[in-house]
């Protein structure tokens, strides 16, 4: 063998021998953890988590609007609580190769400022944005011309505490949580218990549907709307607190035939580490909850079937895209997306146009 090749070979072998070995007691961390085959089916063969944007204060309240019912394109609208913004990201669809690539999204842009520290958001049946405002102490509605109005801001003559998250039922009623986080973190006083409300925009009727949770937070319906899921996140009272003996749970309730009240409270799942925040369901009834370590996914029986691990605390998430199979994730200062073999339980809202009013 040529001397140079011999020296090169022996040097390379020596270098290989001196490489640090992989510790056997420290498994390689992957961004996805599978505890059940059902989650493998949801992820598909080649799941890929994509970072869409970063550098925000703290992201929350994602909601996706399609340009029209058949369009690949739309907008992801989300809040940045620390900067009092509501932002948006233009979505161009899965291209090329039916995958999320750098061609799938545009740069973040400002949608509204100030936001009154908007938290959770959703769309009504007409395609208008509804926002739960912490210091605004209201659920606001953004009209098609961009004007922002108060949908509901009081109960029995008293101002709301600090609306946190909300969901719109198929009958148009708005169900929302109203914990006292705003009164703990900002100079405002709470006059009401920490309730979960049902508000009917048509009749202006408002009622308390749940009044015994410590800190009601995320809220969602099962695909058939026969079950209401509500998060109690009393384990956190203020930023960077963790009261392990207080609730960090998702509760399930039966919705009565009238669709106006709930009963039969039961524990659906305890979420650790930390506490659950926002949540969404897929069309099969699986529950996706934002948590300290990322997104935790539970089957309809409350069994943890998998996790989408993220480097920072994850607050909220939503389904969107043309086929309703893109999971958009608000995780601390960043926005992520992953294509799934699952579809959101609620249909993708279509952005209301001015001439449709």
XYZ file of C-alpha atoms in Angstrom:
357
model
C 0.000 0.000 0.000
C 1.186 3.480 -0.796
C 2.689 5.128 2.303
C 0.383 8.162 2.022
C -2.731 5.987 1.823
C -1.480 3.892 4.718
C -0.965 6.990 6.887
C -4.354 8.344 5.880
C -6.065 5.084 6.758
C -4.335 4.666 10.128
C -4.991 8.294 11.017
C -8.675 7.934 10.131
C -8.977 4.760 12.191
C -7.329 6.465 15.141
C -9.752 9.362 14.828
C -12.699 6.980 14.819
C -11.413 5.229 17.932
C -11.160 8.522 19.804
C -14.716 9.686 19.016
C -16.923 9.896 22.125
C -19.248 6.948 22.431
C -23.033 7.364 22.725
C -24.024 6.992 26.387
C -26.146 3.906 26.824
C -28.117 5.503 29.663
C -29.087 8.635 27.660
C -31.447 7.728 24.797
C -31.405 9.919 21.718
C -34.275 12.403 21.966
C -36.594 12.585 18.968
C -39.256 15.257 18.461
C -41.994 12.596 18.422
C -42.823 9.999 21.050
C -45.206 7.143 20.214
C -46.955 5.218 22.990
C -49.666 3.593 20.896
C -50.005 2.424 17.291
C -52.897 4.832 16.854
C -50.456 7.728 17.137
C -48.193 6.114 14.548
C -51.130 6.148 12.156
C -51.732 9.820 12.910
C -48.092 10.722 12.223
C -47.701 8.707 9.030
C -44.467 7.308 7.609
C -42.324 10.438 7.445
C -43.606 13.074 9.861
C -41.689 16.327 9.819
C -42.029 19.211 12.226
C -41.399 22.594 10.596
C -40.530 25.887 12.296
C -42.546 28.624 10.553
C -41.475 31.663 12.554
C -39.807 32.616 15.826
C -38.831 35.667 17.857
C -42.248 36.508 19.287
C -42.978 37.271 22.936
C -45.455 34.484 23.774
C -47.735 32.999 21.113
C -51.332 31.908 21.714
C -54.739 31.727 20.082
C -54.065 30.186 16.648
C -56.934 30.032 14.172
C -56.672 29.191 10.475
C -58.866 30.808 7.810
C -59.062 29.504 4.241
C -59.406 31.962 1.365
C -62.309 29.892 0.088
C -63.712 26.411 0.566
C -61.497 24.829 -2.124
C -58.364 26.910 -1.736
C -54.876 25.725 -0.830
C -54.201 29.162 0.614
C -55.254 30.987 3.740
C -54.071 32.783 6.850
C -52.909 31.608 10.260
C -53.870 34.280 12.799
C -52.415 34.116 16.302
C -51.728 36.320 19.299
C -48.478 37.538 20.834
C -49.498 38.292 24.382
C -46.291 39.929 25.560
C -46.283 42.410 22.681
C -50.032 43.095 22.621
C -50.220 41.944 18.994
C -52.408 39.755 16.875
C -50.251 38.507 13.989
C -50.855 36.581 10.807
C -48.869 34.304 8.534
C -49.856 33.780 4.908
C -50.243 30.088 4.052
C -49.594 29.006 0.459
C -50.324 25.296 0.857
C -48.382 22.070 0.561
C -45.918 22.534 -2.253
C -44.153 20.994 -3.843
C -44.670 17.230 -3.399
C -47.666 17.674 -1.074
C -45.330 18.525 1.820
C -44.646 21.513 4.019
C -41.638 23.304 2.559
C -40.214 26.817 2.706
C -42.620 27.678 -0.126
C -45.597 26.905 2.107
C -45.663 30.090 4.164
C -44.812 33.771 4.125
C -43.310 36.195 6.623
C -45.304 37.154 9.735
C -47.281 40.392 9.539
C -49.206 42.485 12.030
C -52.973 41.961 12.040
C -53.979 44.116 15.024
C -52.380 46.251 17.742
C -53.077 46.690 20.578
C -54.855 43.419 21.297
C -55.827 43.934 24.967
C -53.597 40.906 25.597
C -55.759 38.612 23.500
C -55.424 34.947 24.455
C -57.475 32.192 22.831
C -59.191 32.758 19.486
C -61.600 30.991 17.175
C -63.922 31.710 14.242
C -67.678 32.105 14.320
C -69.953 30.453 11.770
C -69.723 33.484 9.487
C -65.930 33.371 9.315
C -65.266 36.265 11.694
C -62.480 36.245 14.252
C -63.455 35.946 17.927
C -60.798 36.815 20.521
C -60.741 36.276 24.285
C -59.136 39.428 25.675
C -57.361 39.294 29.040
C -57.231 42.998 29.910
C -60.056 43.922 27.548
C -62.202 41.681 29.786
C -64.344 40.691 26.850
C -64.874 38.399 23.903
C -64.376 40.616 20.868
C -65.423 40.098 17.276
C -63.499 41.391 14.266
C -65.862 42.366 11.472
C -65.050 41.888 7.787
C -64.100 45.563 7.469
C -61.560 45.224 10.291
C -63.563 46.971 12.980
C -63.474 45.330 16.403
C -66.622 45.149 18.518
C -67.479 43.680 21.915
C -69.470 40.480 21.573
C -69.866 40.037 25.328
C -68.091 41.787 28.209
C -70.197 41.370 31.330
C -72.436 39.000 33.259
C -75.284 40.145 35.496
C -73.995 43.691 35.346
C -70.441 42.845 36.363
C -67.368 42.922 34.082
C -65.894 39.584 33.073
C -62.661 38.532 34.795
C -60.277 37.815 31.908
C -61.673 35.579 29.133
C -59.116 32.928 28.238
C -60.317 30.541 25.528
C -63.449 29.881 23.514
C -65.206 27.604 21.067
C -68.220 28.065 18.792
C -70.810 25.298 18.703
C -72.565 24.355 15.456
C -75.662 26.257 16.617
C -73.640 29.489 16.718
C -73.409 29.736 20.505
C -70.087 30.805 22.004
C -68.722 28.832 24.972
C -65.819 30.437 26.796
C -63.736 30.221 29.955
C -63.254 33.179 32.273
C -60.566 32.565 34.923
C -59.020 35.254 37.131
C -55.542 35.201 35.564
C -55.913 38.819 34.479
C -56.653 39.886 38.029
C -53.622 38.024 39.375
C -51.207 39.437 36.811
C -52.535 42.928 36.007
C -54.013 45.825 37.991
C -57.644 44.823 37.611
C -60.139 43.425 40.098
C -62.351 40.389 39.590
C -65.992 40.497 40.649
C -67.192 37.127 39.348
C -66.401 33.476 40.097
C -64.149 31.675 37.622
C -66.882 30.415 35.339
C -67.413 28.724 32.001
C -70.132 30.546 30.052
C -72.473 29.876 27.159
C -73.459 32.949 25.144
C -76.076 32.999 22.393
C -75.404 35.933 20.011
C -78.891 35.580 18.515
C -80.885 35.881 21.746
C -78.166 37.631 23.820
C -78.802 34.956 26.457
C -75.812 34.145 28.678
C -75.547 31.438 31.309
C -72.993 29.722 33.530
C -72.497 26.129 32.403
C -69.626 25.266 34.798
C -68.901 27.149 38.002
C -66.722 24.887 40.127
C -63.345 24.817 38.353
C -60.428 26.704 39.914
C -58.915 28.070 36.708
C -60.922 27.081 33.604
C -58.716 27.403 30.549
C -58.834 25.504 27.213
C -62.220 24.400 25.915
C -63.363 22.169 23.034
C -66.219 19.930 21.883
C -66.066 16.338 20.707
C -66.753 15.880 16.979
C -70.442 15.081 17.641
C -70.664 17.875 20.269
C -72.014 15.437 22.846
C -68.971 15.937 25.103
C -67.470 19.218 26.298
C -63.811 19.188 27.351
C -62.515 21.893 29.693
C -59.015 22.330 31.089
C -58.427 23.373 34.700
C -54.923 24.845 34.845
C -54.892 26.006 38.475
C -51.427 24.436 38.795
C -50.192 27.746 37.391
C -51.280 30.901 39.213
C -48.731 33.312 37.772
C -45.855 33.032 35.274
C -43.231 30.446 36.254
C -45.293 28.999 39.121
C -46.196 25.324 39.424
C -48.513 24.146 42.205
C -48.353 20.401 41.706
C -51.212 19.777 44.153
C -53.601 22.005 42.202
C -55.444 20.866 39.076
C -53.491 20.255 35.875
C -56.303 18.366 34.269
C -58.699 17.964 31.382
C -62.306 17.303 32.438
C -65.090 15.869 30.295
C -68.817 16.690 30.542
C -71.908 15.355 28.843
C -73.822 17.995 26.880
C -77.568 17.692 27.427
C -80.033 17.250 24.557
C -80.960 20.931 24.562
C -77.318 21.892 24.024
C -77.544 24.460 26.816
C -76.056 22.718 29.853
C -73.621 19.980 30.862
C -73.480 17.250 33.499
C -71.519 14.195 34.632
C -68.129 15.792 35.234
C -65.265 13.291 35.115
C -61.509 13.448 34.907
C -60.434 12.830 31.336
C -56.661 13.139 31.834
C -54.048 14.569 34.164
C -51.356 16.322 32.153
C -47.751 16.391 33.342
C -45.186 17.883 33.373
C -46.568 21.309 34.128
C -50.171 21.891 33.078
C -52.383 21.782 29.961
C -53.359 25.039 28.259
C -55.238 25.072 24.941
C -56.547 22.048 23.038
C -58.168 20.851 19.824
C -59.714 17.563 18.709
C -59.375 15.623 15.483
C -62.274 14.036 13.622
C -61.772 10.722 15.453
C -62.100 12.351 18.870
C -58.432 12.385 19.836
C -57.521 15.324 22.097
C -54.402 17.413 21.362
C -53.340 19.540 24.341
C -50.587 22.117 24.655
C -48.309 21.339 27.609
C -44.937 22.151 29.114
C -43.115 19.600 26.943
C -45.007 20.172 23.700
C -48.272 18.688 22.403
C -49.713 15.706 24.251
C -52.245 13.558 22.384
C -54.930 11.466 24.108
C -57.376 9.004 22.591
C -61.114 9.380 23.334
C -60.719 7.182 26.416
C -58.133 9.539 27.919
C -55.082 7.381 27.232
C -51.880 9.245 26.309
C -50.962 7.867 22.879
C -48.118 10.179 21.896
C -46.303 13.488 22.139
C -44.954 16.085 19.753
C -41.982 17.318 21.745
C -40.994 20.962 21.519
C -38.109 22.842 23.128
C -40.346 25.314 24.972
C -43.712 25.528 26.701
C -46.589 25.046 24.279
C -49.751 27.060 24.791
C -52.198 26.322 21.997
C -52.753 24.769 18.578
C -55.219 24.457 15.729
C -55.901 22.425 12.594
C -55.952 24.026 9.162
C -54.874 23.823 5.548
C -56.889 22.720 2.528
C -57.443 19.217 3.899
C -57.667 20.319 7.555
C -54.657 18.113 8.340
C -51.968 20.666 9.194
C -51.467 21.102 12.932
C -50.288 24.639 13.663
C -48.646 24.961 17.076
C -48.014 28.023 19.258
C -45.003 27.188 21.407
C -43.675 30.075 23.499
C -41.846 32.416 21.078
C -42.351 30.233 17.973
C -44.891 28.888 15.483
C -44.542 25.298 14.250
C -46.472 23.115 11.803
C -46.707 19.404 11.089
C -48.696 17.532 8.457
C -50.735 14.669 9.945
C -52.858 11.754 8.802
C -55.675 13.256 10.861
C -58.162 16.043 10.287
C -59.549 18.615 12.665
C -62.922 17.940 14.252
C -64.257 21.331 13.193
C -64.380 22.401 9.540
C -61.885 24.974 8.310
C -63.483 28.439 8.483
C -63.546 30.492 5.303
C -62.402 34.082 5.611
C -65.401 36.368 5.393
C -65.246 38.901 2.560
C -66.558 42.460 2.759
C -69.168 41.900 0.077
C -70.520 38.856 1.911
C -71.894 40.832 4.847
